[in-house]
Tab-separated table of C-alpha atoms and ligand atoms in Angstrom:
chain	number	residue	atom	x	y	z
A	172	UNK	CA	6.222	19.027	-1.270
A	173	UNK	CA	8.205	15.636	-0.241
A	174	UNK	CA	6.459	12.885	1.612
A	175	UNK	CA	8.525	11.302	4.309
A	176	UNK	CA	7.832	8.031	3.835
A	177	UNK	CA	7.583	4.507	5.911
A	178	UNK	CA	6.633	1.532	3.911
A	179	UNK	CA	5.621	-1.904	5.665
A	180	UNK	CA	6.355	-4.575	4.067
A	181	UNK	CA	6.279	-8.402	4.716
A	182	UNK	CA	7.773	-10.129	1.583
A	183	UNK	CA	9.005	-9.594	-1.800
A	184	UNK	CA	8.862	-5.696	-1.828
A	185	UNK	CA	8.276	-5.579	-5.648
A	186	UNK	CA	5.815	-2.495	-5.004
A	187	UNK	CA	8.686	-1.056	-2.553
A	188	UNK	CA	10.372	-1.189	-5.098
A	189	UNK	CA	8.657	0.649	-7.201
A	190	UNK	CA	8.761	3.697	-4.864
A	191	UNK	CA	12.501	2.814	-4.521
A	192	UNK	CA	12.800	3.168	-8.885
A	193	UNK	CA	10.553	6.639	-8.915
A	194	UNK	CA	12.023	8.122	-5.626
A	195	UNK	CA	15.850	7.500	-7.466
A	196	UNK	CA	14.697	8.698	-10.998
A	197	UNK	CA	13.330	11.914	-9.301
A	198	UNK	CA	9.450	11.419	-10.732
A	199	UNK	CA	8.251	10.971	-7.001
A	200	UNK	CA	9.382	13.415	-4.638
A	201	UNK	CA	9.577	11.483	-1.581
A	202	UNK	CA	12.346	10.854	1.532
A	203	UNK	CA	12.118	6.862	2.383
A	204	UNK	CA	12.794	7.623	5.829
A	205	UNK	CA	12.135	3.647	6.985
A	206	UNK	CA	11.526	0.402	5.545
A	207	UNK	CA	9.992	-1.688	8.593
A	208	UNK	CA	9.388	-5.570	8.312
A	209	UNK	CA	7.856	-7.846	10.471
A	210	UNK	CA	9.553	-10.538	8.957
A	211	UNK	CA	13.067	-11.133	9.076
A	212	UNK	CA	15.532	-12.140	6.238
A	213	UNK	CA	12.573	-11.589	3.700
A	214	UNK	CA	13.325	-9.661	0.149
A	215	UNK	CA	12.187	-6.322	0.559
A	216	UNK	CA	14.555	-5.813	3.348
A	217	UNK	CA	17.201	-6.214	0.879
A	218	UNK	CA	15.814	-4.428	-1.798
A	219	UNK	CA	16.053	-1.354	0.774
A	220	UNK	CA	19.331	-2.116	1.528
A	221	UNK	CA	20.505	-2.216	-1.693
A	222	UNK	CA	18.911	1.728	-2.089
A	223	UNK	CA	20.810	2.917	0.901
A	224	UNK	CA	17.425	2.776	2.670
A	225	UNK	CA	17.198	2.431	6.534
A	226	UNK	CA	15.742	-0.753	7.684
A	227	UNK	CA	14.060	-2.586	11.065
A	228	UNK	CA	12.447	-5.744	11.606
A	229	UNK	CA	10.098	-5.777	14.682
A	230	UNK	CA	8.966	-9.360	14.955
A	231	UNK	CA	5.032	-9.252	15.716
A	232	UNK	CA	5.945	-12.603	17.654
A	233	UNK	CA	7.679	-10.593	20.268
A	234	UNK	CA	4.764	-8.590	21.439
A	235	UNK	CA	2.266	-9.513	23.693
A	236	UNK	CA	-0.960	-8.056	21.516
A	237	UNK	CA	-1.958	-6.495	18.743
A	238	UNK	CA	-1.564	-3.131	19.992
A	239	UNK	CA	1.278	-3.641	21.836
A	240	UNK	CA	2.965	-4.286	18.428
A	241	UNK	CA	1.337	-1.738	16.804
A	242	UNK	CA	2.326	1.050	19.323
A	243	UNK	CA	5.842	-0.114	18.833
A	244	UNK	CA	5.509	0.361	15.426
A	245	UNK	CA	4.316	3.843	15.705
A	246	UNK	CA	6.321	4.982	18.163
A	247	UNK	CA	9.732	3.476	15.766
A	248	UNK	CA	8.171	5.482	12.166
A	249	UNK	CA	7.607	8.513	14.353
A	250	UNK	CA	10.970	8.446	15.608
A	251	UNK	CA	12.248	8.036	11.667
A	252	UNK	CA	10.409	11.589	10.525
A	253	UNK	CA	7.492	9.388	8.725
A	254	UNK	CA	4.393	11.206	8.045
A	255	UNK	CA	2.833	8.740	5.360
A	256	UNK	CA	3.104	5.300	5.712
A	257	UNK	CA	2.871	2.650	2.832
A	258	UNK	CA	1.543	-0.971	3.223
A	259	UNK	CA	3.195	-2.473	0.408
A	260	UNK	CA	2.570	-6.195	0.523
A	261	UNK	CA	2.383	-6.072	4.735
A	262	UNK	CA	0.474	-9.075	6.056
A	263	UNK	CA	-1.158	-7.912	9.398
A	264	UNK	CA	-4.451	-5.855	10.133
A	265	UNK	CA	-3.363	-2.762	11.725
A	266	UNK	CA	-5.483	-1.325	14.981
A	267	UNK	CA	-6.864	1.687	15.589
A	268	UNK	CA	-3.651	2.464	18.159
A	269	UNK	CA	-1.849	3.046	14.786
A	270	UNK	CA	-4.603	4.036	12.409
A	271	UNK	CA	-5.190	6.999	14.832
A	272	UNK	CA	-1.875	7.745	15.124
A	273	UNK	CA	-1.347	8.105	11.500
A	274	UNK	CA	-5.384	9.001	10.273
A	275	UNK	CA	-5.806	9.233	6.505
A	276	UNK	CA	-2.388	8.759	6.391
A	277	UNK	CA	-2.084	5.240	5.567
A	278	UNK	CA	-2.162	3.926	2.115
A	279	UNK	CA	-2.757	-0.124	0.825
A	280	UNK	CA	-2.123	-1.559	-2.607
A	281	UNK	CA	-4.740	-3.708	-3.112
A	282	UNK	CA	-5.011	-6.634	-5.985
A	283	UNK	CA	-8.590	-5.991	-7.313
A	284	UNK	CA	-11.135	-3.496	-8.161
A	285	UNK	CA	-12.323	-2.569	-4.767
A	286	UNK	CA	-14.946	-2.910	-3.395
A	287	UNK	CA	-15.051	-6.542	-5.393
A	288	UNK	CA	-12.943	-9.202	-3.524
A	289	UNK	CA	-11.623	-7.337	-0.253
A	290	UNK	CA	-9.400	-9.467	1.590
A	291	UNK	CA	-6.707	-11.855	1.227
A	292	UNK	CA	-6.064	-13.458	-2.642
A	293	UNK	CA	-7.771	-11.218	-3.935
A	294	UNK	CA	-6.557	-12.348	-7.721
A	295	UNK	CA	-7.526	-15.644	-6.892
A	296	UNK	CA	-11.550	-14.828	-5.904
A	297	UNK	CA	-11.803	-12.863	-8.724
A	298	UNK	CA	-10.310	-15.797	-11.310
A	299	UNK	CA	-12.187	-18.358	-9.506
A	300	UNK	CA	-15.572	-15.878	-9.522
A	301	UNK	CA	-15.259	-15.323	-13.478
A	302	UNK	CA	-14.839	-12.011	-13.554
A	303	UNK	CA	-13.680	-10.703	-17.427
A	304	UNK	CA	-12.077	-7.751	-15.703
A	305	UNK	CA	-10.192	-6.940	-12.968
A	306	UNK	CA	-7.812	-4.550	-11.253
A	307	UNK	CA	-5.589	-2.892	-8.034
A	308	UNK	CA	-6.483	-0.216	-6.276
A	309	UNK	CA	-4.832	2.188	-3.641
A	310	UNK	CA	-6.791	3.671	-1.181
A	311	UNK	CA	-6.306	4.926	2.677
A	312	UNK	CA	-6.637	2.451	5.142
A	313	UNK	CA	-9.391	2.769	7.336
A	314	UNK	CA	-10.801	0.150	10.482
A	315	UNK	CA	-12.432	-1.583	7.872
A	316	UNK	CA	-10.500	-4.752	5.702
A	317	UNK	CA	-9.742	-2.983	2.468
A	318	UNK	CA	-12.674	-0.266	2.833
A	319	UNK	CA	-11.076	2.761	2.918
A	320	UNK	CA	-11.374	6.115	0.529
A	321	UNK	CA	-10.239	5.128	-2.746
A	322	UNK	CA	-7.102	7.164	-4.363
A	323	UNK	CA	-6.764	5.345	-8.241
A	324	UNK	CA	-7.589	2.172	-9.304
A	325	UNK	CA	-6.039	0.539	-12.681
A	326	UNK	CA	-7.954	-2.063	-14.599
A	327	UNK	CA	-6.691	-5.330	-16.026
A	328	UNK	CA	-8.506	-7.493	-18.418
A	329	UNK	CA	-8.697	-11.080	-18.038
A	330	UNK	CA	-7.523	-13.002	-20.886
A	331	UNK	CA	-9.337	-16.401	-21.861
A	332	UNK	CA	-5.725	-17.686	-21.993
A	333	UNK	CA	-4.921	-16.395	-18.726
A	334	UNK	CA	-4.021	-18.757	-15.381
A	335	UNK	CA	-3.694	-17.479	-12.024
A	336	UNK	CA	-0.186	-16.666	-12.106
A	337	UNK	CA	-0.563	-15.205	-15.762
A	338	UNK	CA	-3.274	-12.688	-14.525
A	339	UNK	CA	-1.357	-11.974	-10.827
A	340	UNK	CA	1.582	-10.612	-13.095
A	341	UNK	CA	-0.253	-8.585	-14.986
A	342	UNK	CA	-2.004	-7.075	-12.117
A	343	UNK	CA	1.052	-6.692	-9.870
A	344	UNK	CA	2.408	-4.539	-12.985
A	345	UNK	CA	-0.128	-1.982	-12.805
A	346	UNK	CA	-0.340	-1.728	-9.136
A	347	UNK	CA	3.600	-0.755	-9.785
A	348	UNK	CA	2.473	2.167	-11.647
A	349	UNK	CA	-0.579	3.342	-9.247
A	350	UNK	CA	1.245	3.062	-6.105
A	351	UNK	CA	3.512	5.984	-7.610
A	352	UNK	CA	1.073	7.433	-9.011
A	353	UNK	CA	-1.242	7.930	-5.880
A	354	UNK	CA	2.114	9.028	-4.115
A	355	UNK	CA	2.478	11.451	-6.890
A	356	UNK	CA	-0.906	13.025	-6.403
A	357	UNK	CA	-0.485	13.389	-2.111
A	358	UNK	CA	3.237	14.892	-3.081
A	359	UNK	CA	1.363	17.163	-5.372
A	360	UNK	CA	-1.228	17.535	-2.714
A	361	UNK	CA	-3.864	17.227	-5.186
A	362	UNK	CA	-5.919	14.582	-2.574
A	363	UNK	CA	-8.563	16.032	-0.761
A	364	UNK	CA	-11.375	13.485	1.352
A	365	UNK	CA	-15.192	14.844	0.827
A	366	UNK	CA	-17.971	13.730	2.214
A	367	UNK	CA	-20.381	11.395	0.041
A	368	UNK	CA	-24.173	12.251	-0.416
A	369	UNK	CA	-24.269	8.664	1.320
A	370	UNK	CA	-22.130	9.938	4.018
A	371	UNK	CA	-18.858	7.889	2.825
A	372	UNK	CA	-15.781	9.503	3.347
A	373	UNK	CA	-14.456	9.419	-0.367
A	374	UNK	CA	-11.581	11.325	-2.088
A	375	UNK	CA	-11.609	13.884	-4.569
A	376	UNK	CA	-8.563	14.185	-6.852
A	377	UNK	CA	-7.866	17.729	-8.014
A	378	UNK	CA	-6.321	19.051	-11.428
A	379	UNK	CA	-3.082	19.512	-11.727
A	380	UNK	CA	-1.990	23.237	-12.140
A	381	UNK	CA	0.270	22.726	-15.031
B	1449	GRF	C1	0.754	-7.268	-3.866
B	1449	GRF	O1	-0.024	-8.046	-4.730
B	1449	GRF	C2	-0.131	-6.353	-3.064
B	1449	GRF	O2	-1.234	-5.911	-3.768
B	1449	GRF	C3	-0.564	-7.235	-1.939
B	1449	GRF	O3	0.569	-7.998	-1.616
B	1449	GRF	C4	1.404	-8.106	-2.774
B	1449	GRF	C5	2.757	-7.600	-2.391
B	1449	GRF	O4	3.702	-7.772	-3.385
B	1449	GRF	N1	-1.084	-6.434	-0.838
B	1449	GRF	P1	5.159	-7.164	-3.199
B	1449	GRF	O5	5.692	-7.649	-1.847
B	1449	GRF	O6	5.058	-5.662	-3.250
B	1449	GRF	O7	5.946	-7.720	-4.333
């Protein structure tokens, strides 16, 4: 099948991208219905422009709450045909008005081996913790921060030579690959969420048939 995609995106848009690269060379079979930002003027909006890909800023600014935004937000990738929605490198927590909307739906890059270092710099608590390896991971969002059922994760060692930046690039480079690779597996439909002997909702990735 082809996922109609929406991808959020607050910034550079290297992991839109990405999509952009695998949707064009015909390895991920996806429509990129919408590119929404909540930032104006910022990279990613032209990196969608550049691939013919349609674009909207709403402002989070403009809205009175959370939800309010949120609803908007819905409302605008429903409108577009979206059924899966991408957070690629978008900086706000999302409610449950939208995680409802759009339930196991939702998918976040993430820079670390989940569940280590949740939350915002991810690279930077694991560098500063002394980890010797490291890692992205793509999983559904859920109401927790960064807690949802895990889709693939990609590991990245960390040099002794390595700096912040040095390790960041190296990361961001594999979560390249895994985003389109998780979008791979959902176009394949080869995703399906099982319940945990601990009750956690978790994923199971099936083979593929060829
Ligand atoms: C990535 O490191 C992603 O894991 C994090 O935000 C960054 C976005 O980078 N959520 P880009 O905008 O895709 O280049």
């Amino acid at each position: 099948m082809s996922l109609e995609l929406g991808v959020l995106v607050s910034g550079n848009g290297s992991n839109l991208q990405a999509i952009i690269d695998a949707v064009q060379a015909g390895t991920l079979h996806a429509n990129l219905r919408l590119v929404l930002s909540n930032r104006p003027g910022v990279r990613a909006l032209e990196r969608a422009e550049e691939a013919n890909v349609p674009t909207l800023v709403l402002n989070h600014r403009d809205y009175d709450s959370r939800e309010a935004f949120d609803a908007q937000v819905v409302r605008t990738l429903q409108d577009a045909g979206v059924q899966w929605v991408v957070l690629a490198g978008f900086m706000r927590v999302l409610t449950p008005v939208f995680l409802n909307a759009f339930e196991h739906r939702v998918l976040n890059i993430h820079p670390s081996l989940l569940p280590a270092f949740p939350g915002v710099d991810a690279q930077r608590q694991a560098f500063e913790y002394g980890v010797k390896w490291t890692g992205c991971t793509v999983h559904f969002v859920d109401q927790g921060v960064d807690s949802g059922p895990i889709i693939t994760q990609a590991v990245v060692p960390v040099k002794s030579d390595d700096d912040l930046d040095t390790l960041r690039v190296r990361i961001l480079e594999q979560e390249h690959r895994i985003l389109v690779e998780a979008l791979s597996l959902l176009a394949q439909d080869r995703v399906q969420l099982e319940t945990s002997p601990s009750g956690r909702t978790i994923t199971k990735i099936t083979e593929s048939e060829s």
